[in-house]
JSON list of C-alpha atoms in Angstrom, two decimals:
[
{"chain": "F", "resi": 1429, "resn": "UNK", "atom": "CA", "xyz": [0.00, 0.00, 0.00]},
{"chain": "F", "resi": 1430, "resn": "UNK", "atom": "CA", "xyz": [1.18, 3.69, -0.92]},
{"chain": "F", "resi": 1431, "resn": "UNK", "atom": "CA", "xyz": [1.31, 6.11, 1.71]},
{"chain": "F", "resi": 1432, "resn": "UNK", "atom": "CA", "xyz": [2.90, 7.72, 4.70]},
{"chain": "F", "resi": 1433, "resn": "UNK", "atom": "CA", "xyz": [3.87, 6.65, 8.51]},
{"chain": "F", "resi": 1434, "resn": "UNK", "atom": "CA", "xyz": [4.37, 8.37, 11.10]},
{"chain": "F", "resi": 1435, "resn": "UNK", "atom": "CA", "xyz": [5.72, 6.52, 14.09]},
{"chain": "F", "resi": 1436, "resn": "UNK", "atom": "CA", "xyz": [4.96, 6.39, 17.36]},
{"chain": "F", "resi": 1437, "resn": "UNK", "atom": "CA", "xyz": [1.29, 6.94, 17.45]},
{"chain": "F", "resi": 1438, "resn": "UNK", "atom": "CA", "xyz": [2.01, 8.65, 21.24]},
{"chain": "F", "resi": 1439, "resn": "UNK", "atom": "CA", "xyz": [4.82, 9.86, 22.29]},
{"chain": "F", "resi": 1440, "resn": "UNK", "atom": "CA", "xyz": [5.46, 10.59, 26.25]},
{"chain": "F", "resi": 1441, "resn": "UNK", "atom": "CA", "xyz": [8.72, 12.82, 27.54]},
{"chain": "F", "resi": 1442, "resn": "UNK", "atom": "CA", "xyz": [9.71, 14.71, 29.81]},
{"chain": "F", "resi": 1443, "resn": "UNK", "atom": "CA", "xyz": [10.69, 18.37, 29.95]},
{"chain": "F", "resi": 1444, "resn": "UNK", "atom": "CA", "xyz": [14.19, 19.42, 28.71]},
{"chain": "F", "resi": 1445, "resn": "UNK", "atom": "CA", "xyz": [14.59, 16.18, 26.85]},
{"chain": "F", "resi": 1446, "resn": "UNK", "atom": "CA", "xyz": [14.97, 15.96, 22.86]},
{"chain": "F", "resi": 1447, "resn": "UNK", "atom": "CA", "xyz": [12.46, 14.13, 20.63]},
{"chain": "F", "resi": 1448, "resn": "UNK", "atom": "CA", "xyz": [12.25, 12.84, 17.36]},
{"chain": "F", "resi": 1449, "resn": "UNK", "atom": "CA", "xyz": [9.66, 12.13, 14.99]},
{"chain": "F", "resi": 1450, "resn": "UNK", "atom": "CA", "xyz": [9.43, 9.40, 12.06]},
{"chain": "F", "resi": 1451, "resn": "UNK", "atom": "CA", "xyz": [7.60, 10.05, 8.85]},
{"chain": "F", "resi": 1452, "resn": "UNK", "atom": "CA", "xyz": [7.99, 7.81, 5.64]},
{"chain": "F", "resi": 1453, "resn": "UNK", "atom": "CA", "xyz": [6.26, 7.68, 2.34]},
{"chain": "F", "resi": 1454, "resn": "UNK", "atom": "CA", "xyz": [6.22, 5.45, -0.38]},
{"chain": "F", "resi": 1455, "resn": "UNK", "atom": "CA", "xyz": [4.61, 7.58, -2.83]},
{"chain": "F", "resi": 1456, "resn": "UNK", "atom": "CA", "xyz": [7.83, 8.79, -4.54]},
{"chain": "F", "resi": 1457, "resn": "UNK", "atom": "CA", "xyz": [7.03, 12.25, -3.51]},
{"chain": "F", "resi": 1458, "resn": "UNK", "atom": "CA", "xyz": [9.39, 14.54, -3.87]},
{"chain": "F", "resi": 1459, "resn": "UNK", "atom": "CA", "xyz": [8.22, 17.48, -0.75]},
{"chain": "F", "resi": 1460, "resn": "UNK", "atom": "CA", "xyz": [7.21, 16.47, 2.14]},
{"chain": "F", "resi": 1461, "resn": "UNK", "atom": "CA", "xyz": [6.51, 18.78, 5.33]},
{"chain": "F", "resi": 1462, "resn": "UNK", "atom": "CA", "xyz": [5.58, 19.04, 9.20]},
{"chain": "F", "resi": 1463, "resn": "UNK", "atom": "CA", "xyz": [2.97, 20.31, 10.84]},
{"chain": "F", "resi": 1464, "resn": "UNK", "atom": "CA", "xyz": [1.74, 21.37, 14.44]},
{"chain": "F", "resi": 1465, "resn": "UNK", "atom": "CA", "xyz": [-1.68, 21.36, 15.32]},
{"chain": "F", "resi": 1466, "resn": "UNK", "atom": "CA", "xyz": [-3.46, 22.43, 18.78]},
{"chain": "F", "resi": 1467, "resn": "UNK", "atom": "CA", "xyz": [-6.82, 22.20, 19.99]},
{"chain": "F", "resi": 1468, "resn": "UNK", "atom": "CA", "xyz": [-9.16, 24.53, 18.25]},
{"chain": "F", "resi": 1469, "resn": "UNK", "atom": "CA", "xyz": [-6.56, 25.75, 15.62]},
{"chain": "F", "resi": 1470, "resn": "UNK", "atom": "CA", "xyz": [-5.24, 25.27, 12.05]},
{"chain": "F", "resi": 1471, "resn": "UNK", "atom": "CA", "xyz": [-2.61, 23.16, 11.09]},
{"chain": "F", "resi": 1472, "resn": "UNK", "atom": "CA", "xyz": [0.46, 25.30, 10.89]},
{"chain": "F", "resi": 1473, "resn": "UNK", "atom": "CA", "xyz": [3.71, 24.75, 9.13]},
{"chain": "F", "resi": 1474, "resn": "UNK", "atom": "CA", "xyz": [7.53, 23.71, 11.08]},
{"chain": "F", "resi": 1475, "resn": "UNK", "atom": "CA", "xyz": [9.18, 22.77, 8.05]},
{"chain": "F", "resi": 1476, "resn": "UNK", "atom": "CA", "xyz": [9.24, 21.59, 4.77]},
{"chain": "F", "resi": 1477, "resn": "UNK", "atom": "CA", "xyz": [11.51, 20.24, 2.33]},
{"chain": "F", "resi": 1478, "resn": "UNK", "atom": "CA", "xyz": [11.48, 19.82, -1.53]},
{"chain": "F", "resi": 1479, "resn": "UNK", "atom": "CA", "xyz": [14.23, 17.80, -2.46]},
{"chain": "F", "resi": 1480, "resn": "UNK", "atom": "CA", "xyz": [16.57, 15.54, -0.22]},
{"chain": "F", "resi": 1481, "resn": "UNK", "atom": "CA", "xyz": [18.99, 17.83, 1.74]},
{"chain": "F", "resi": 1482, "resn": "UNK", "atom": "CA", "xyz": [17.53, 20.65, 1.57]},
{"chain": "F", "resi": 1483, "resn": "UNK", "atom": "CA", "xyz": [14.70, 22.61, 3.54]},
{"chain": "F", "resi": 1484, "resn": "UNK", "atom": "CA", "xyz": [13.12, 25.31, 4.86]},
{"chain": "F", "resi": 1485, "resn": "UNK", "atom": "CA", "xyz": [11.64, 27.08, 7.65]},
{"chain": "F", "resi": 1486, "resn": "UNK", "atom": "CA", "xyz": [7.72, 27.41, 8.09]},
{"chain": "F", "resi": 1487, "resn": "UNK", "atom": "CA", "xyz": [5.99, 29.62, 10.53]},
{"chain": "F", "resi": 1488, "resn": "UNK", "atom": "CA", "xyz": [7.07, 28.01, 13.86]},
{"chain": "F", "resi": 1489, "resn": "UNK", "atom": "CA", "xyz": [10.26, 26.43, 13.15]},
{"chain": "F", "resi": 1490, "resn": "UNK", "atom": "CA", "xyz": [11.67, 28.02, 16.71]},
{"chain": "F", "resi": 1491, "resn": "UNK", "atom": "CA", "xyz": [12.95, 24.71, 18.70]},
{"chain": "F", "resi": 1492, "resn": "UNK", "atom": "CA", "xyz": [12.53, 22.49, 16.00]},
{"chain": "F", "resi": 1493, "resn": "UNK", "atom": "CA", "xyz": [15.03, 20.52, 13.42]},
{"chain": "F", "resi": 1494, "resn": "UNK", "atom": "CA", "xyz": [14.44, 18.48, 10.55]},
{"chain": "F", "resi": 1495, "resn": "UNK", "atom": "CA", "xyz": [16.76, 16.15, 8.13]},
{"chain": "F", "resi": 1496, "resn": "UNK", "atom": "CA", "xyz": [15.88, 15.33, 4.85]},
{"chain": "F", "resi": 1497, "resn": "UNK", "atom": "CA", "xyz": [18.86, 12.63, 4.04]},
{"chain": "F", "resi": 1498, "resn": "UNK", "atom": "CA", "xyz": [16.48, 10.12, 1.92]},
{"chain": "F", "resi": 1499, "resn": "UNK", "atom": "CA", "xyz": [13.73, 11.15, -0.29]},
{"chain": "F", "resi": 1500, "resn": "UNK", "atom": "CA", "xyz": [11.28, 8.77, 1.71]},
{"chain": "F", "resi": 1501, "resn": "UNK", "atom": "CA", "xyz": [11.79, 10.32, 5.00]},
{"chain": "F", "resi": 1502, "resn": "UNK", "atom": "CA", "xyz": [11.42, 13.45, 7.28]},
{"chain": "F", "resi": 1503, "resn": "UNK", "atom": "CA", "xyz": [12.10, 12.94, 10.55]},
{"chain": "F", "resi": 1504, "resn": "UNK", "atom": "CA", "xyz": [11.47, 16.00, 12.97]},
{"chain": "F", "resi": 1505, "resn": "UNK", "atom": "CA", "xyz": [13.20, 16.53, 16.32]},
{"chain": "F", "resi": 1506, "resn": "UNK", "atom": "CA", "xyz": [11.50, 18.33, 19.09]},
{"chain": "F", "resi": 1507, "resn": "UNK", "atom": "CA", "xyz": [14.18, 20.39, 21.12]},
{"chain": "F", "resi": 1508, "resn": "UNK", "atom": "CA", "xyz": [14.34, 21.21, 24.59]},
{"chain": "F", "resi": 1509, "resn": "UNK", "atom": "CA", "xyz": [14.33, 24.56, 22.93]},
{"chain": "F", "resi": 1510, "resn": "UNK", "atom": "CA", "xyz": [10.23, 24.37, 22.72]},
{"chain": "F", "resi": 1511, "resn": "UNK", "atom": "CA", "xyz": [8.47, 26.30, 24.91]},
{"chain": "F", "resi": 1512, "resn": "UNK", "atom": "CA", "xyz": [5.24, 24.51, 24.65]},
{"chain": "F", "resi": 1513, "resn": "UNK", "atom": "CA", "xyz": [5.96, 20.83, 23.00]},
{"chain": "F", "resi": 1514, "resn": "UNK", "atom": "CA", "xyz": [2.83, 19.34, 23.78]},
{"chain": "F", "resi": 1515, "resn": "UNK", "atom": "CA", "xyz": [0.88, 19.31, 20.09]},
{"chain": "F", "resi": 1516, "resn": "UNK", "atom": "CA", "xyz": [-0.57, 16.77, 17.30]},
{"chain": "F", "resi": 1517, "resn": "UNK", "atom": "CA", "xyz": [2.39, 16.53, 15.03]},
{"chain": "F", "resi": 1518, "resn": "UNK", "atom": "CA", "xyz": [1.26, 15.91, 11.59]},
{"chain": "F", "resi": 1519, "resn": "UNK", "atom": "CA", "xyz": [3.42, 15.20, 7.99]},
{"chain": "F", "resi": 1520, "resn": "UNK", "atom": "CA", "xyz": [2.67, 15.51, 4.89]},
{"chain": "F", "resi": 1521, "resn": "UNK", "atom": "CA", "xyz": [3.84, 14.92, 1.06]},
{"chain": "F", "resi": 1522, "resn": "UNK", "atom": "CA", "xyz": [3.51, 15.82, -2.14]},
{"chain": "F", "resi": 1523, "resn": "UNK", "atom": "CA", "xyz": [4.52, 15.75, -5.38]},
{"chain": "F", "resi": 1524, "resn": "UNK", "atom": "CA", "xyz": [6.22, 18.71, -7.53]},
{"chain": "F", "resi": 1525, "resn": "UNK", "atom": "CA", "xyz": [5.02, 17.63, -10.91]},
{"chain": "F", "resi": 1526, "resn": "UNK", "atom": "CA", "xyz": [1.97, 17.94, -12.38]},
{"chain": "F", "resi": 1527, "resn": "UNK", "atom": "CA", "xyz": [1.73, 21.99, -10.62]},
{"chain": "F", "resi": 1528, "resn": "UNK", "atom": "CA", "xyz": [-1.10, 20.73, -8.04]},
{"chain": "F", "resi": 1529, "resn": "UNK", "atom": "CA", "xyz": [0.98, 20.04, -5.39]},
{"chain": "F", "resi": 1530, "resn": "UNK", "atom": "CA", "xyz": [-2.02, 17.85, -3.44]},
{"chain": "F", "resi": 1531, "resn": "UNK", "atom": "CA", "xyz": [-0.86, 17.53, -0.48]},
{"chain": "F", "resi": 1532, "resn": "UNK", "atom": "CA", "xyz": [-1.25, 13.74, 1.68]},
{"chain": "F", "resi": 1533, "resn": "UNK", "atom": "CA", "xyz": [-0.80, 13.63, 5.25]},
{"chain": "F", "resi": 1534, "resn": "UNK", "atom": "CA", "xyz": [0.12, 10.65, 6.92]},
{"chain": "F", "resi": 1535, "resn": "UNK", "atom": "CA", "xyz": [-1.99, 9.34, 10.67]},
{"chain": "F", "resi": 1536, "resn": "UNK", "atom": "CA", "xyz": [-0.05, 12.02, 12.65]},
{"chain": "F", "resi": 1537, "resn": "UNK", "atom": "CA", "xyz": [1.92, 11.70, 15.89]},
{"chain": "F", "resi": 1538, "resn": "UNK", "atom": "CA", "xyz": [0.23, 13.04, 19.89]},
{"chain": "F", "resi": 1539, "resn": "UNK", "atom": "CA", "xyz": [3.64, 14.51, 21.81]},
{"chain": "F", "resi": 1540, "resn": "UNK", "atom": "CA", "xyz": [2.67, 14.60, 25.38]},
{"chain": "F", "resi": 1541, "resn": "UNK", "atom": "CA", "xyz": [5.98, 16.67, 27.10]},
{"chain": "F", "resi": 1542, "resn": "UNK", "atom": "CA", "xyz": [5.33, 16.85, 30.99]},
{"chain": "U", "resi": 376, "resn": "UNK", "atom": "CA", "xyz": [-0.72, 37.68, 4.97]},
{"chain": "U", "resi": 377, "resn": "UNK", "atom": "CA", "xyz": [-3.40, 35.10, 3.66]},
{"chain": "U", "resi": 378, "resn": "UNK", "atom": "CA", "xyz": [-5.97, 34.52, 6.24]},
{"chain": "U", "resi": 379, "resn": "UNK", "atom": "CA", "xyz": [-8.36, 31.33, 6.00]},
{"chain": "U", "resi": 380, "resn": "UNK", "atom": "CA", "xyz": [-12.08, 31.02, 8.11]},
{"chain": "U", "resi": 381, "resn": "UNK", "atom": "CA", "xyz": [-14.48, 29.07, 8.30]},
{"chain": "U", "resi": 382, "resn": "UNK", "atom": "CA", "xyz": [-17.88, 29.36, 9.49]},
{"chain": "U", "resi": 383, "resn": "UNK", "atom": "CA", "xyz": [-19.75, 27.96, 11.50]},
{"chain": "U", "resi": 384, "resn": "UNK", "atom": "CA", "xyz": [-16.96, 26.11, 14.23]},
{"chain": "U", "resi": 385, "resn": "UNK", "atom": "CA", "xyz": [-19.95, 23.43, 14.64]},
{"chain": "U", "resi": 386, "resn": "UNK", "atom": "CA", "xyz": [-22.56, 22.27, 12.99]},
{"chain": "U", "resi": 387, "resn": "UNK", "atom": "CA", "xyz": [-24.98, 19.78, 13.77]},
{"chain": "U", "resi": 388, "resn": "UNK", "atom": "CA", "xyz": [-27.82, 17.86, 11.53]},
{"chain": "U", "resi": 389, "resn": "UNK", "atom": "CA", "xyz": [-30.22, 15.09, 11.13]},
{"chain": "U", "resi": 390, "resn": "UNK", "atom": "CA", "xyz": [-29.35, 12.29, 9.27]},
{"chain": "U", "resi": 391, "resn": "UNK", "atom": "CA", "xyz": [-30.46, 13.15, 5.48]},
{"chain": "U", "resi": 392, "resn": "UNK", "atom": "CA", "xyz": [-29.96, 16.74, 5.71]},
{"chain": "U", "resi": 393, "resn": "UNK", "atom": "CA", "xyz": [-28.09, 18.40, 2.87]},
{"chain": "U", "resi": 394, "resn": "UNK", "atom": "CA", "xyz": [-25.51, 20.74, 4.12]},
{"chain": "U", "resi": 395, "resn": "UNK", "atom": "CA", "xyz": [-23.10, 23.19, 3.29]},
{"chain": "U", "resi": 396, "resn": "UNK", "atom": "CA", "xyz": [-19.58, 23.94, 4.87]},
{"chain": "U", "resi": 397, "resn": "UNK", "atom": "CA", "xyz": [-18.41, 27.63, 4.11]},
{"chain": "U", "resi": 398, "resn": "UNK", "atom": "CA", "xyz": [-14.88, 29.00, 3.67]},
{"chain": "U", "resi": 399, "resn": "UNK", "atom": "CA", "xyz": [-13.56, 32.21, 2.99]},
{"chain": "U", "resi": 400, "resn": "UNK", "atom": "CA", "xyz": [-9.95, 33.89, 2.21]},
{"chain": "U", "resi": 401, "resn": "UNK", "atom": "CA", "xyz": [-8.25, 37.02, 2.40]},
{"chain": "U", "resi": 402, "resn": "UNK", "atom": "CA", "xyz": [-5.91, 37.23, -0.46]},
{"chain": "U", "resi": 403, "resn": "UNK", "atom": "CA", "xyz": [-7.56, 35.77, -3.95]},
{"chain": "U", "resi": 404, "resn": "UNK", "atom": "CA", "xyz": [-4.05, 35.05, -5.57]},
{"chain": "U", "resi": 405, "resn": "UNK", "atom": "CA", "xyz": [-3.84, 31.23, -4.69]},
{"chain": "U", "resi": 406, "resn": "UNK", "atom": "CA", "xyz": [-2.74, 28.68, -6.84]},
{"chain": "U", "resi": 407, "resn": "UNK", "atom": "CA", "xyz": [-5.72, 26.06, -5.49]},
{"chain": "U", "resi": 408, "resn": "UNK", "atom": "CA", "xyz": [-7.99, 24.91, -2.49]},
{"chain": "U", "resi": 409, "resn": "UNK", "atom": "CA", "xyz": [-8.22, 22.08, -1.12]},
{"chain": "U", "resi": 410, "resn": "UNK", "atom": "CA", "xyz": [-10.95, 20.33, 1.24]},
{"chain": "U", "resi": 411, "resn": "UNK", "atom": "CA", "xyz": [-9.76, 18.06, 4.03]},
{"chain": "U", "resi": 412, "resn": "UNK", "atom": "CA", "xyz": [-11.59, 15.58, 6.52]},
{"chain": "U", "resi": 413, "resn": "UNK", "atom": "CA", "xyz": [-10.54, 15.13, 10.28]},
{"chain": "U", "resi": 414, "resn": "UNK", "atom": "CA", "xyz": [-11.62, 12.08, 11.92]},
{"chain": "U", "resi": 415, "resn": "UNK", "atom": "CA", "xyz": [-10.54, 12.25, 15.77]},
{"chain": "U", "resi": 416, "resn": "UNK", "atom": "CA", "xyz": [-7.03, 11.59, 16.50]},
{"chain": "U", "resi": 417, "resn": "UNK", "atom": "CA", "xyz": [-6.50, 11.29, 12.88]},
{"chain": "U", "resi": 418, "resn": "UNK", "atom": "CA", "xyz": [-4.69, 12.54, 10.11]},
{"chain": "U", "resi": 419, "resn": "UNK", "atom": "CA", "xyz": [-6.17, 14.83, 7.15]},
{"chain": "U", "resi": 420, "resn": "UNK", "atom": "CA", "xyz": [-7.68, 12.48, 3.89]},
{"chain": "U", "resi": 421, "resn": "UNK", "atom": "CA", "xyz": [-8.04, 15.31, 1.03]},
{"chain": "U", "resi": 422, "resn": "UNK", "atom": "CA", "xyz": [-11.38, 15.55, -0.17]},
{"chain": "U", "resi": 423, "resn": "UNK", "atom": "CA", "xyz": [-11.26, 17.51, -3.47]},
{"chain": "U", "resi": 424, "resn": "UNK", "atom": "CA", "xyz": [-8.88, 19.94, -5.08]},
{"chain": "U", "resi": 425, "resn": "UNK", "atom": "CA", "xyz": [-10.03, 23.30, -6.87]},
{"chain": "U", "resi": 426, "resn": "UNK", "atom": "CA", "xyz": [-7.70, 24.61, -9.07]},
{"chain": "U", "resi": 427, "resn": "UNK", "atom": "CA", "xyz": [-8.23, 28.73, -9.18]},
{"chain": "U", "resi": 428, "resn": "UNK", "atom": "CA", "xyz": [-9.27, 28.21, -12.89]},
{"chain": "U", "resi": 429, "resn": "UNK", "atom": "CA", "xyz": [-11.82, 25.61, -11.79]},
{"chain": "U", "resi": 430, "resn": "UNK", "atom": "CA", "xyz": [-15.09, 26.92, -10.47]},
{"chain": "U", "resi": 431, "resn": "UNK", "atom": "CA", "xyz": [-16.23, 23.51, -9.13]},
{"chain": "U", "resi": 432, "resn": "UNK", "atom": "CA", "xyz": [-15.30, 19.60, -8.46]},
{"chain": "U", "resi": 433, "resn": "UNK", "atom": "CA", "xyz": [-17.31, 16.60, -7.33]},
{"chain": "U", "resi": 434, "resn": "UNK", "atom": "CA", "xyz": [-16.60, 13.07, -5.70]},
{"chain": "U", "resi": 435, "resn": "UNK", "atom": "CA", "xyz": [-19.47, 11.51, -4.97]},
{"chain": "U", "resi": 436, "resn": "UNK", "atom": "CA", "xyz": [-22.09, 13.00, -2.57]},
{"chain": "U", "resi": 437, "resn": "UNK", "atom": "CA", "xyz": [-19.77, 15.90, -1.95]},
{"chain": "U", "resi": 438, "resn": "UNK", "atom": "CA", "xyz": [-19.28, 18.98, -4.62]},
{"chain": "U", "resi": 439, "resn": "UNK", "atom": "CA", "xyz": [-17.07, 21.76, -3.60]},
{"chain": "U", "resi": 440, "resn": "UNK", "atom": "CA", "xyz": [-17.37, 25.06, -5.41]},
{"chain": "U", "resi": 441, "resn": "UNK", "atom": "CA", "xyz": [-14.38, 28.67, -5.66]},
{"chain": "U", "resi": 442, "resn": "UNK", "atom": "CA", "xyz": [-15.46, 32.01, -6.50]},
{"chain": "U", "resi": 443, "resn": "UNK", "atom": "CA", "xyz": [-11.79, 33.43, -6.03]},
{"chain": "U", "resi": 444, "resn": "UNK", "atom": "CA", "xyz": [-12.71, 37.08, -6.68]},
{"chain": "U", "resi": 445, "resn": "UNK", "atom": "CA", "xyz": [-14.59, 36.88, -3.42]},
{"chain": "U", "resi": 446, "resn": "UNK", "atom": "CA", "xyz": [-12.47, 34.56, -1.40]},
{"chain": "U", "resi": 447, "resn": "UNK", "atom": "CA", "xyz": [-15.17, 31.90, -1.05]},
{"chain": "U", "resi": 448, "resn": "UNK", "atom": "CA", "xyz": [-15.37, 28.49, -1.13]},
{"chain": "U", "resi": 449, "resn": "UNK", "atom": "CA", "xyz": [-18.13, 26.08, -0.36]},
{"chain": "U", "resi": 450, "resn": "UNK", "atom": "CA", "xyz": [-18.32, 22.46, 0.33]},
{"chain": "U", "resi": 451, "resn": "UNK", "atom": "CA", "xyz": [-21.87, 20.90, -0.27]},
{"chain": "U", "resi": 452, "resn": "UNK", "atom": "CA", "xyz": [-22.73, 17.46, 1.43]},
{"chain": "U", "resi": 453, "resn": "UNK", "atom": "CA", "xyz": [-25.70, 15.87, -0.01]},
{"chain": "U", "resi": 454, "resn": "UNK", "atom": "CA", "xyz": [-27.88, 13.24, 2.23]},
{"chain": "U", "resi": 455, "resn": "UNK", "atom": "CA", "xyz": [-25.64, 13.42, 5.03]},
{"chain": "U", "resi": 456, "resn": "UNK", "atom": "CA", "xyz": [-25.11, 10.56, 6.92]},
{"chain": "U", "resi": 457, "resn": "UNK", "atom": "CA", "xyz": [-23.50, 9.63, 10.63]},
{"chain": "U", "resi": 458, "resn": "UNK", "atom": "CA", "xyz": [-20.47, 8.50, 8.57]},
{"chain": "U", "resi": 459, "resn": "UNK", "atom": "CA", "xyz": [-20.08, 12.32, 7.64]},
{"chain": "U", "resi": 460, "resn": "UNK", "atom": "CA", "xyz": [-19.06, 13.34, 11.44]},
{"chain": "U", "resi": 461, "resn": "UNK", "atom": "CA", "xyz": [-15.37, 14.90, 11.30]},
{"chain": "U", "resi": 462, "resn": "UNK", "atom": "CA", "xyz": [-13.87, 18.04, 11.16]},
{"chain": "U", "resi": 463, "resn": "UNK", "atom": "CA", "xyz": [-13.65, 19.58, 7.87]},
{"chain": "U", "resi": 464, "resn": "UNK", "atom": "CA", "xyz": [-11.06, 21.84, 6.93]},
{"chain": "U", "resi": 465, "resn": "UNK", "atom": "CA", "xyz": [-9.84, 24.15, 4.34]},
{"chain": "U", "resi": 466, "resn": "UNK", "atom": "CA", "xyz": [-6.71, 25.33, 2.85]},
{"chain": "U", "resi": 467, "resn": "UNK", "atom": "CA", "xyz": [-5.73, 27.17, 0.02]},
{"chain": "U", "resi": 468, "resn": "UNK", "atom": "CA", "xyz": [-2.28, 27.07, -1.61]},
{"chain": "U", "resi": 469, "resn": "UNK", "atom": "CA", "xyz": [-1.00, 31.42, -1.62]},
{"chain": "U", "resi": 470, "resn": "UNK", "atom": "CA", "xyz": [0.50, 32.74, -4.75]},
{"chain": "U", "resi": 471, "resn": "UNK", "atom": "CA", "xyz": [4.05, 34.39, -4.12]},
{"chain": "U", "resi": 472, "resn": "UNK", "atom": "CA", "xyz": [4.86, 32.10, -1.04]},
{"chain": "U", "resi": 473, "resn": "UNK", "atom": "CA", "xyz": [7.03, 29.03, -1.32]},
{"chain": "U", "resi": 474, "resn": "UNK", "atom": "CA", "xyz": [5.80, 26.48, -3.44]},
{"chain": "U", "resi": 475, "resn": "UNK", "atom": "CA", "xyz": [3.33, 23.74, -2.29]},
{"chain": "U", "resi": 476, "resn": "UNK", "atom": "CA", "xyz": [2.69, 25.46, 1.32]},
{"chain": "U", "resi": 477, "resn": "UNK", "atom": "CA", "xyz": [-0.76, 25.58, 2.49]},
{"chain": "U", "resi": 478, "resn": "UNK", "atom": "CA", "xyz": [-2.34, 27.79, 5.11]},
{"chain": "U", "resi": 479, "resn": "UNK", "atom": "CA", "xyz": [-5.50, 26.47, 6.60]},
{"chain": "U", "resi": 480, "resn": "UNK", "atom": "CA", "xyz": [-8.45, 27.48, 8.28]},
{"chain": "U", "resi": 481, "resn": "UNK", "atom": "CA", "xyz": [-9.63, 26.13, 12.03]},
{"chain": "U", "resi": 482, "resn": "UNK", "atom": "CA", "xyz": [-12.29, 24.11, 10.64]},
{"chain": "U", "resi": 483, "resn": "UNK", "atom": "CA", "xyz": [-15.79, 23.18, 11.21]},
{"chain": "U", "resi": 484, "resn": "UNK", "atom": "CA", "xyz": [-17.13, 20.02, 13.21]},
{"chain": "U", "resi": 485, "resn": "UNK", "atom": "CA", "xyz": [-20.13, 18.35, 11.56]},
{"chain": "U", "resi": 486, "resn": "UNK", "atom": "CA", "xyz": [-22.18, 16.23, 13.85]},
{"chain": "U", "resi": 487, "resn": "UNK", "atom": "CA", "xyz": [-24.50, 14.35, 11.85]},
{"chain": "U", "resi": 488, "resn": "UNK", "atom": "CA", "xyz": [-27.73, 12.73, 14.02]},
{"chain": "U", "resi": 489, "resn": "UNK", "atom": "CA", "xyz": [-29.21, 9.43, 13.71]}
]
């Protein structure tokens, strides 16, 4: 089956220590990106990248760091950095050709930092 | 800076009852707009894709319509069923920002009664 994972499902840490984040897809997509989204609010963007290593900032990148070293995967690590870590962590690809860029999001990740 | 809302938060129906989901933007130079479903603790499964030179697309019981001179976009749910109960969101792809970023609205939750 095509598509993207995101491992773990929940995620459980405590304050001041560093996190990271899996998300892999099989859909030969060549951008893939990370979101954060709280209760009551829009996704909004940490990071995205368009081609292996390379990629850029989103609107809340503060205390966040991403990898792009294989096409298939994204991982994102939560810092210590992060004021308020505690989110639904969401990633997403697409695909540059075709000019639609539709994006697909993968099941999505619960960070619980206490 | 692109701003996406949607109205109402909530919304809740009899089984049957054809709906519709409203969105509106800010800025009318997107590239598309895309509708998204929510089911709890889930990711996002893209509904349909408007292109800005497309007025209107349909899967099924769902057609979702742009007028991007007024920053509107509607999603129309025919017969609604229980099935239908999620969060629906928008998100519209900005002209002039980096390529294949989204920015989304908050969403509305549909609660559709038995």
């Amino acid at each position: 089956d095509g598509g993207i994972t995101q491992s773990p499902k929940y995620l459980f840490r405590k304050e001041g220590q560093n996190v990271t984040l899996s998300c892999e897809q099989n859909l030969n997509h060549d951008a893939m990106y990370w979101y954060r989204q709280d209760p009551g609010q829009g996704l909004r963007l940490i990071y995205y990248s368009q081609i292996v290593n390379d990629f850029q900032k989103g609107d809340i990148a503060e205390g966040y760091s991403v990898s792009r070293e294989k096409k298939e995967s994204f991982p994102l690590t939560v810092t210590s950095a992060q004021k308020n870590p505690t989110a639904f962590y969401l990633c997403a690809s697409s695909a540059l050709a075709g000019g639609t860029y539709e994006q697909y999001f993968g099941p999505g990740t619960r960070l619980t930092v206490t | 800076k692109q701003e996406v809302t949607q109205i109402p938060a909530a919304l809740s129906v009899p089984e049957g009852e054809n709906l519709v989901l409203n969105c509106s933007f800010t800025d009318s130079a997107i590239y598309n707009l895309q509708w998204f479903r929510q089911d709890p603790g889930k990711g996002l499964t893209s509904l349909l894709l408007i292109q800005s030179s497309q007025r209107e697309q349909t899967s099924g019981r769902l057609n979702a319509s742009l007028d991007k001179s007024s920053g509107r976009s509607t999603l129309y749910i025919a017969a609604s069923q229980p099935g239908d109960s999620a969060t629906y969101l928008c998100a519209v792809r900005p002209k002039g920002g980096s390529q294949g970023n989204l920015i989304f609205g908050k969403g509305t939750k549909l609660s559709v009664k038995p």
